[in-house]
């Protein structure tokens, strides 16, 4: 567990330094999902060495809320998909690490262009059905924002998944209660998200401590045990936006705002280097 916690701290440093360098990017949601990504890529998913687009005979992850690309890129680099030093090119012209993940640059680990919110669920379900057709018993994992659920395409896909018994998918919703313009309850109240998914025929579980590695590992193991039983599985992950940096937490203000020099120094001091910066 100490290794995973070290990765959490180092990845958090990566996120902060990436967005600061170009004065652009989305640190809030990235910081809030750091523990989830580290647990997913280092403990939960069954992954092959190397990368190929088909992803046969391994689990596949799709990031639907692609604006939190800093955490995705850092996780992939720290997992060995590409050199950690390449994080230095985040959001630069001609970089493979664009603000939203894209495929035409050929960045290992990226299978879809994402960030046009509401589309990732449909893609993930297609991949899940492809695995069934190929006789591949591995799983599809996906991540979605809570504000993203305000997009109508999600609910068409959610209805489709249950109606077609797509039971080899674990779709996680990051419930941090914040989106670009404010709290989700202020912008457009989501109501009872669990009840909504259950009404659409999904098996739903909650991880109430979404910034706790142990809770994530236990909760995702539970989710995995529920697959293959005729229902798609949804995990509601309760996180804190900006987690790990005190002045970024519990507010939408850092959804898409980079820290200045003084703020970066403060944030990094709260997350001492553990493995090595790029």
Short mmCIF file of C-alpha atoms in Angstrom, two decimals:
data_model
loop_
_atom_site.label_atom_id
_atom_site.label_comp_id
_atom_site.label_asym_id
_atom_site.label_seq_id
_atom_site.Cartn_x
_atom_site.Cartn_y
_atom_site.Cartn_z
CA UNK A 1 0.00 0.00 0.00
CA UNK A 2 2.90 2.37 0.68
CA UNK A 3 3.94 2.04 -2.98
CA UNK A 4 0.44 3.01 -4.13
CA UNK A 5 0.35 5.95 -1.73
CA UNK A 6 3.71 7.14 -3.03
CA UNK A 7 2.31 6.99 -6.55
CA UNK A 8 -0.73 8.99 -5.46
CA UNK A 9 1.46 11.76 -4.06
CA UNK A 10 3.80 11.80 -7.06
CA UNK A 11 0.94 11.78 -9.53
CA UNK A 12 -0.64 14.69 -7.70
CA UNK A 13 2.65 16.57 -8.11
CA UNK A 14 2.64 15.73 -11.82
CA UNK A 15 -0.85 17.18 -12.24
CA UNK A 16 0.02 20.42 -10.50
CA UNK A 17 3.26 20.93 -12.40
CA UNK A 18 1.71 20.10 -15.77
CA UNK A 19 -1.11 22.62 -15.57
CA UNK A 20 1.12 25.28 -13.99
CA UNK A 21 3.71 25.09 -16.76
CA UNK A 22 1.24 25.98 -19.50
CA UNK A 23 -1.17 27.95 -17.29
CA UNK A 24 -3.94 25.76 -18.63
CA UNK A 25 -5.76 22.54 -17.79
CA UNK A 26 -8.08 20.99 -15.25
CA UNK A 27 -6.48 20.25 -11.87
CA UNK A 28 -9.60 19.99 -9.66
CA UNK A 29 -11.19 16.81 -10.98
CA UNK A 30 -7.78 15.31 -11.72
CA UNK A 31 -6.68 15.67 -8.09
CA UNK A 32 -10.01 14.30 -6.88
CA UNK A 33 -9.63 11.12 -8.94
CA UNK A 34 -5.95 10.46 -8.24
CA UNK A 35 -6.48 7.58 -5.83
CA UNK A 36 -8.98 5.96 -8.18
CA UNK A 37 -6.61 6.04 -11.17
CA UNK A 38 -3.66 4.69 -9.21
CA UNK A 39 -5.73 1.85 -7.76
CA UNK A 40 -7.25 1.11 -11.17
CA UNK A 41 -4.01 0.91 -13.15
CA UNK A 42 -1.78 -0.66 -10.51
CA UNK A 43 -4.10 -3.09 -8.71
CA UNK A 44 -7.57 -3.46 -10.17
CA UNK A 45 -7.29 -3.93 -13.93
CA UNK A 46 -5.78 -6.97 -15.62
CA UNK A 47 -3.38 -5.40 -18.13
CA UNK A 48 -0.93 -6.79 -20.65
CA UNK A 49 2.57 -5.47 -21.14
CA UNK A 50 2.76 -2.98 -23.98
CA UNK A 51 -0.18 -1.43 -25.77
CA UNK A 52 -2.37 -2.25 -28.73
CA UNK A 53 -5.58 -0.57 -29.79
CA UNK A 54 -7.67 -3.76 -29.83
CA UNK A 55 -7.09 -4.49 -26.16
CA UNK A 56 -7.88 -8.18 -26.51
CA UNK A 57 -7.28 -10.44 -23.52
CA UNK A 58 -6.97 -7.54 -21.10
CA UNK A 59 -9.21 -5.09 -19.30
CA UNK A 60 -9.82 -1.74 -21.01
CA UNK A 61 -10.46 1.69 -19.49
CA UNK A 62 -12.25 4.61 -21.14
CA UNK A 63 -12.16 8.15 -19.76
CA UNK A 64 -15.36 9.91 -20.71
CA UNK A 65 -14.78 13.21 -18.86
CA UNK A 66 -11.62 13.79 -20.89
CA UNK A 67 -10.87 17.22 -19.47
CA UNK A 68 -9.20 15.50 -16.49
CA UNK A 69 -6.46 14.40 -18.87
CA UNK A 70 -3.64 15.41 -16.46
CA UNK A 71 -4.39 12.51 -14.12
CA UNK A 72 -4.84 10.14 -17.07
CA UNK A 73 -1.52 11.11 -18.67
CA UNK A 74 0.39 10.96 -15.40
CA UNK A 75 -1.06 7.55 -14.57
CA UNK A 76 -0.20 6.13 -17.99
CA UNK A 77 3.34 7.50 -17.81
CA UNK A 78 3.93 6.20 -14.29
CA UNK A 79 2.54 2.80 -15.42
CA UNK A 80 5.12 2.69 -18.23
CA UNK A 81 3.04 3.42 -21.31
CA UNK A 82 5.34 6.27 -22.35
CA UNK A 83 8.30 8.13 -20.80
CA UNK A 84 7.51 10.19 -17.71
CA UNK A 85 9.57 13.02 -19.20
CA UNK A 86 6.94 13.45 -21.92
CA UNK A 87 4.62 14.96 -19.31
CA UNK A 88 6.69 18.09 -19.89
CA UNK A 89 4.94 18.51 -23.25
CA UNK A 90 1.40 18.70 -21.84
CA UNK A 91 -0.83 20.98 -23.98
CA UNK A 92 2.05 22.19 -26.14
CA UNK A 93 1.66 22.50 -29.91
CA UNK A 94 2.30 19.17 -31.68
CA UNK A 95 2.43 17.32 -28.35
CA UNK A 96 0.87 13.87 -28.01
CA UNK A 97 -0.54 15.08 -24.68
CA UNK A 98 -3.31 17.38 -25.83
CA UNK A 99 -5.70 19.09 -23.43
CA UNK A 100 -8.28 16.40 -24.16
CA UNK A 101 -7.06 12.90 -25.04
CA UNK A 102 -6.97 12.22 -28.77
CA UNK A 103 -5.95 9.26 -30.89
CA UNK A 104 -4.29 10.72 -33.98
CA UNK A 105 -1.07 11.45 -32.07
CA UNK A 106 -0.71 7.73 -31.30
CA UNK A 107 -0.22 8.11 -27.55
CA UNK A 108 -0.08 4.64 -25.93
CA UNK A 109 -2.99 4.03 -23.57
CA UNK A 110 -5.44 6.29 -25.43
CA UNK A 111 -8.12 4.44 -27.41
CA UNK A 112 -10.68 7.20 -27.98
CA UNK A 113 -10.82 10.96 -28.26
CA UNK A 114 -12.78 12.13 -25.24
CA UNK A 115 -13.94 15.25 -23.56
CA UNK A 116 -17.04 15.85 -25.67
CA UNK A 117 -19.10 15.03 -22.63
CA UNK A 118 -21.74 12.33 -22.61
CA UNK A 119 -20.21 10.07 -25.23
CA UNK A 120 -17.93 7.78 -23.24
CA UNK A 121 -20.68 5.51 -21.97
CA UNK A 122 -21.75 4.63 -25.51
CA UNK A 123 -18.17 3.86 -26.54
CA UNK A 124 -17.54 1.74 -23.46
CA UNK A 125 -20.68 -0.29 -24.07
CA UNK A 126 -19.65 -0.95 -27.66
CA UNK A 127 -16.27 -2.19 -26.47
CA UNK A 128 -17.94 -4.38 -23.86
CA UNK A 129 -20.15 -6.01 -26.47
CA UNK A 130 -17.13 -6.49 -28.75
CA UNK A 131 -15.41 -8.41 -25.96
CA UNK A 132 -18.43 -10.68 -25.67
CA UNK A 133 -18.46 -11.29 -29.42
CA UNK A 134 -14.73 -12.10 -29.32
CA UNK A 135 -15.15 -14.55 -26.45
CA UNK A 136 -12.96 -12.32 -24.26
CA UNK A 137 -14.01 -12.48 -20.62
CA UNK A 138 -12.11 -9.36 -19.58
CA UNK A 139 -13.89 -6.24 -18.36
CA UNK A 140 -14.50 -2.71 -19.55
CA UNK A 141 -14.01 0.09 -17.02
CA UNK A 142 -15.11 3.68 -17.59
CA UNK A 143 -15.18 6.96 -15.68
CA UNK A 144 -17.76 9.72 -15.96
CA UNK A 145 -18.32 13.06 -14.26
CA UNK A 146 -21.45 13.71 -12.24
CA UNK A 147 -22.11 16.95 -14.12
CA UNK A 148 -21.57 14.97 -17.30
CA UNK A 149 -24.70 12.96 -16.52
CA UNK A 150 -26.68 16.04 -17.45
CA UNK A 151 -25.98 15.07 -21.08
CA UNK A 152 -28.89 13.12 -22.50
CA UNK A 153 -26.86 10.61 -24.53
CA UNK A 154 -25.75 9.01 -21.28
CA UNK A 155 -29.26 7.91 -20.45
CA UNK A 156 -29.88 6.37 -23.85
CA UNK A 157 -26.72 4.33 -23.34
CA UNK A 158 -27.60 3.49 -19.74
CA UNK A 159 -31.00 2.20 -20.88
CA UNK A 160 -29.38 0.26 -23.74
CA UNK A 161 -26.87 -1.42 -21.41
CA UNK A 162 -29.48 -2.92 -19.12
CA UNK A 163 -31.81 -3.81 -21.97
CA UNK A 164 -29.04 -5.79 -23.65
CA UNK A 165 -27.62 -7.29 -20.44
CA UNK A 166 -24.15 -5.78 -20.98
CA UNK A 167 -22.80 -7.21 -17.75
CA UNK A 168 -19.05 -6.96 -18.41
CA UNK A 169 -18.79 -3.24 -17.74
CA UNK A 170 -18.08 -1.28 -14.56
CA UNK A 171 -18.98 2.37 -15.11
CA UNK A 172 -17.77 4.68 -12.34
CA UNK A 173 -19.27 8.11 -11.73
CA UNK A 174 -17.10 10.69 -9.97
CA UNK A 175 -19.53 12.28 -7.54
CA UNK A 176 -17.68 15.39 -6.39
CA UNK A 177 -20.72 17.64 -6.61
CA UNK A 178 -18.90 20.26 -8.70
CA UNK A 179 -18.80 21.29 -12.33
CA UNK A 180 -17.38 24.20 -14.32
CA UNK A 181 -20.09 26.72 -13.42
CA UNK A 182 -20.67 25.74 -9.79
CA UNK A 183 -22.12 22.99 -7.65
CA UNK A 184 -24.11 20.41 -9.61
CA UNK A 185 -27.05 21.00 -7.28
CA UNK A 186 -27.01 24.65 -8.33
CA UNK A 187 -26.41 24.22 -12.07
CA UNK A 188 -28.84 21.35 -12.58
CA UNK A 189 -29.73 19.12 -9.62
CA UNK A 190 -29.04 15.44 -10.35
CA UNK A 191 -31.46 14.09 -7.75
CA UNK A 192 -30.89 10.54 -6.53
CA UNK A 193 -28.28 9.22 -8.98
CA UNK A 194 -28.29 5.75 -7.45
CA UNK A 195 -32.06 5.47 -7.77
CA UNK A 196 -31.87 6.64 -11.38
CA UNK A 197 -29.32 3.98 -12.38
CA UNK A 198 -31.27 1.31 -10.51
CA UNK A 199 -34.49 2.39 -12.23
CA UNK A 200 -32.69 1.86 -15.54
CA UNK A 201 -31.81 -1.71 -14.50
CA UNK A 202 -28.21 -1.34 -13.28
CA UNK A 203 -26.56 -2.93 -10.25
CA UNK A 204 -25.26 0.04 -8.24
CA UNK A 205 -22.82 0.31 -5.35
CA UNK A 206 -21.26 3.30 -3.64
CA UNK A 207 -17.74 4.03 -2.43
CA UNK A 208 -18.33 6.77 0.10
CA UNK A 209 -14.61 7.36 0.75
CA UNK A 210 -13.51 7.94 -2.83
CA UNK A 211 -10.15 9.40 -1.83
CA UNK A 212 -9.17 6.42 0.30
CA UNK A 213 -7.14 3.71 -1.43
CA UNK A 214 -8.36 0.92 0.81
CA UNK A 215 -12.00 1.86 0.30
CA UNK A 216 -11.50 2.00 -3.46
CA UNK A 217 -9.81 -1.40 -3.61
CA UNK A 218 -12.55 -3.02 -1.52
CA UNK A 219 -15.35 -1.31 -3.42
CA UNK A 220 -13.99 -2.12 -6.87
CA UNK A 221 -13.44 -5.75 -5.87
CA UNK A 222 -17.11 -5.82 -4.89
CA UNK A 223 -18.03 -4.29 -8.24
CA UNK A 224 -16.00 -6.89 -10.11
CA UNK A 225 -17.76 -9.69 -8.21
CA UNK A 226 -21.09 -8.39 -9.51
CA UNK A 227 -20.18 -8.60 -13.20
CA UNK A 228 -21.36 -11.46 -15.38
CA UNK A 229 -24.73 -11.66 -13.66
CA UNK A 230 -26.97 -10.09 -16.28
CA UNK A 231 -26.72 -6.44 -15.24
CA UNK A 232 -24.29 -3.63 -15.98
CA UNK A 233 -22.51 -2.39 -12.86
CA UNK A 234 -22.26 1.23 -11.73
CA UNK A 235 -19.94 2.53 -9.01
CA UNK A 236 -20.75 5.88 -7.43
CA UNK A 237 -17.41 7.25 -6.25
CA UNK A 238 -17.73 10.07 -3.73
CA UNK A 239 -14.63 12.25 -4.10
CA UNK A 240 -13.52 15.76 -3.17
CA UNK A 241 -12.56 18.03 -6.05
CA UNK A 242 -9.00 19.27 -5.58
CA UNK A 243 -8.25 16.62 -2.97
CA UNK A 244 -4.78 16.85 -1.46
CA UNK A 245 -4.40 20.62 -1.88
CA UNK A 246 -6.25 22.46 0.87
CA UNK A 247 -7.05 25.66 -1.03
CA UNK A 248 -8.40 23.72 -4.04
CA UNK A 249 -10.79 21.45 -2.16
CA UNK A 250 -14.61 21.63 -2.02
CA UNK A 251 -14.96 24.25 -4.75
CA UNK A 252 -15.54 24.43 -8.50
CA UNK A 253 -13.07 27.33 -8.72
CA UNK A 254 -10.22 24.97 -9.65
CA UNK A 255 -12.17 22.97 -12.22
CA UNK A 256 -10.18 24.55 -15.05
CA UNK A 257 -7.75 26.97 -13.44
CA UNK A 258 -3.98 26.60 -13.11
CA UNK A 259 -2.07 27.65 -9.97
CA UNK A 260 0.36 30.56 -10.11
CA UNK A 261 3.96 30.25 -8.91
CA UNK A 262 3.18 30.89 -5.25
CA UNK A 263 0.16 28.59 -5.27
CA UNK A 264 2.18 25.84 -6.95
CA UNK A 265 4.86 26.04 -4.29
CA UNK A 266 2.21 25.82 -1.57
CA UNK A 267 0.49 22.86 -3.25
CA UNK A 268 3.75 20.97 -3.79
CA UNK A 269 4.76 21.53 -0.17
CA UNK A 270 1.60 19.69 0.82
CA UNK A 271 2.65 16.77 -1.39
CA UNK A 272 6.38 16.09 -0.85
CA UNK A 273 8.23 14.33 -3.66
CA UNK A 274 8.28 10.55 -3.23
CA UNK A 275 9.44 8.96 -6.48
CA UNK A 276 10.92 11.67 -8.65
CA UNK A 277 9.61 14.55 -10.70
CA UNK A 278 10.02 14.56 -14.46
#
